[in-house]
């Protein structure tokens, strides 16, 4: 990962340090969070197996038992089981808050609490989550789990940089370091070899992009250079070639019932890939296909509509159109990479902690300080 070097004054300019420390103080008092705290009644797995339902699937109005569920694209069913997903994201949020505060202050209290949360979620035999997603985004009456459920762990990419930031803390012993590396290595192996993982890897929309973001982040954390090389090559030969149009748009996202949100989400994750995979000798920020398509073209396409949503020429999203755009990390990362003041200014102005859970679940990175 190409780490962008900022001086102390730039840190203050880009991040609200008081807010980070305030949030970390709250996280110091958070209970330890476990996947085992919530039993999924519809899961064919056990206590340690992650389970979720597909977002856009609803009970069938034409059957007595509501089965099989039917799809209503873009309309999230609030009755679906999402406790494991929300638990995973809550753990992530506390850990990255604490790791950020530790990075700023080197106060061991923050590191010790973050490690306690990480051990409870990933390592403790009684409470750990098993490193697979066999039963993610299941559809009642249709299937017990799907490859596209792997997108549920996208938020764990934030945990990888938190773990790196905590490496020097006194509370991180060798067994914890090795245990966390083993968990993420095992999970990376599962998404790389199981048929559900391969199905997700080969998806030709934002799901495929998000597989590569996870594989790159987990590969970076665990020192898997072969995986990083593979992701870098696939970014060039597949993701850009298959998913980006000549004008920089992402047609497969524009075809959805939430074209604005999905366009932002997919581009955000492509930008994250550039940030993780770029090296001094292979800078993906500047890479272009022979016809000129590259991440810069995608940013140039979307930026006018982030600055002025009223100019969006496509249909409006069926949900949460009013809540977008928000302060997603693509604005910060791209603004720094290209030294673009307009993007950095927009990053400052937009809400980085939106109230809408639907919007927050499409923000993979919540503590970009850890990424810089």
mmCIF file of C-alpha atoms in Angstrom, residues 3 7 38 49-50 62 79 82 124 126 132 140 143 146 148 157 164-165 216 227 271 304 347 352 358 362:
data_model
loop_
_atom_site.group_PDB
_atom_site.id
_atom_site.type_symbol
_atom_site.label_atom_id
_atom_site.label_comp_id
_atom_site.label_asym_id
_atom_site.label_seq_id
_atom_site.Cartn_x
_atom_site.Cartn_y
_atom_site.Cartn_z
ATOM 1 C CA UNK A 3 1.139 5.385 2.292
ATOM 2 C CA UNK A 7 2.769 16.462 8.309
ATOM 3 C CA UNK A 38 -27.245 -13.315 18.190
ATOM 4 C CA UNK A 49 -21.284 -19.169 11.578
ATOM 5 C CA UNK A 50 -22.122 -15.788 10.069
ATOM 6 C CA UNK A 62 -49.014 -15.228 -2.941
ATOM 7 C CA UNK A 79 -37.557 -7.647 8.578
ATOM 8 C CA UNK A 82 -29.090 -8.585 9.856
ATOM 9 C CA UNK A 124 -11.728 -16.529 21.544
ATOM 10 C CA UNK A 126 -16.224 -19.529 22.797
ATOM 11 C CA UNK A 132 -16.197 -18.224 6.059
ATOM 12 C CA UNK A 140 -35.671 -18.025 2.595
ATOM 13 C CA UNK A 143 -30.995 -20.855 -0.948
ATOM 14 C CA UNK A 146 -24.865 -16.987 -1.891
ATOM 15 C CA UNK A 148 -22.750 -12.229 -3.328
ATOM 16 C CA UNK A 157 -10.983 -3.889 5.282
ATOM 17 C CA UNK A 164 -1.420 -2.622 11.543
ATOM 18 C CA UNK A 165 -1.738 0.597 13.559
ATOM 19 C CA UNK A 216 -6.211 -6.822 -1.679
ATOM 20 C CA UNK A 227 -2.628 -12.085 -4.110
ATOM 21 C CA UNK A 271 -10.395 4.165 -5.691
ATOM 22 C CA UNK A 304 -19.669 17.040 -11.243
ATOM 23 C CA UNK A 347 -14.591 15.915 1.592
ATOM 24 C CA UNK A 352 -18.946 11.680 7.162
ATOM 25 C CA UNK A 358 -28.597 2.252 4.312
ATOM 26 C CA UNK A 362 -22.175 1.555 1.596
#
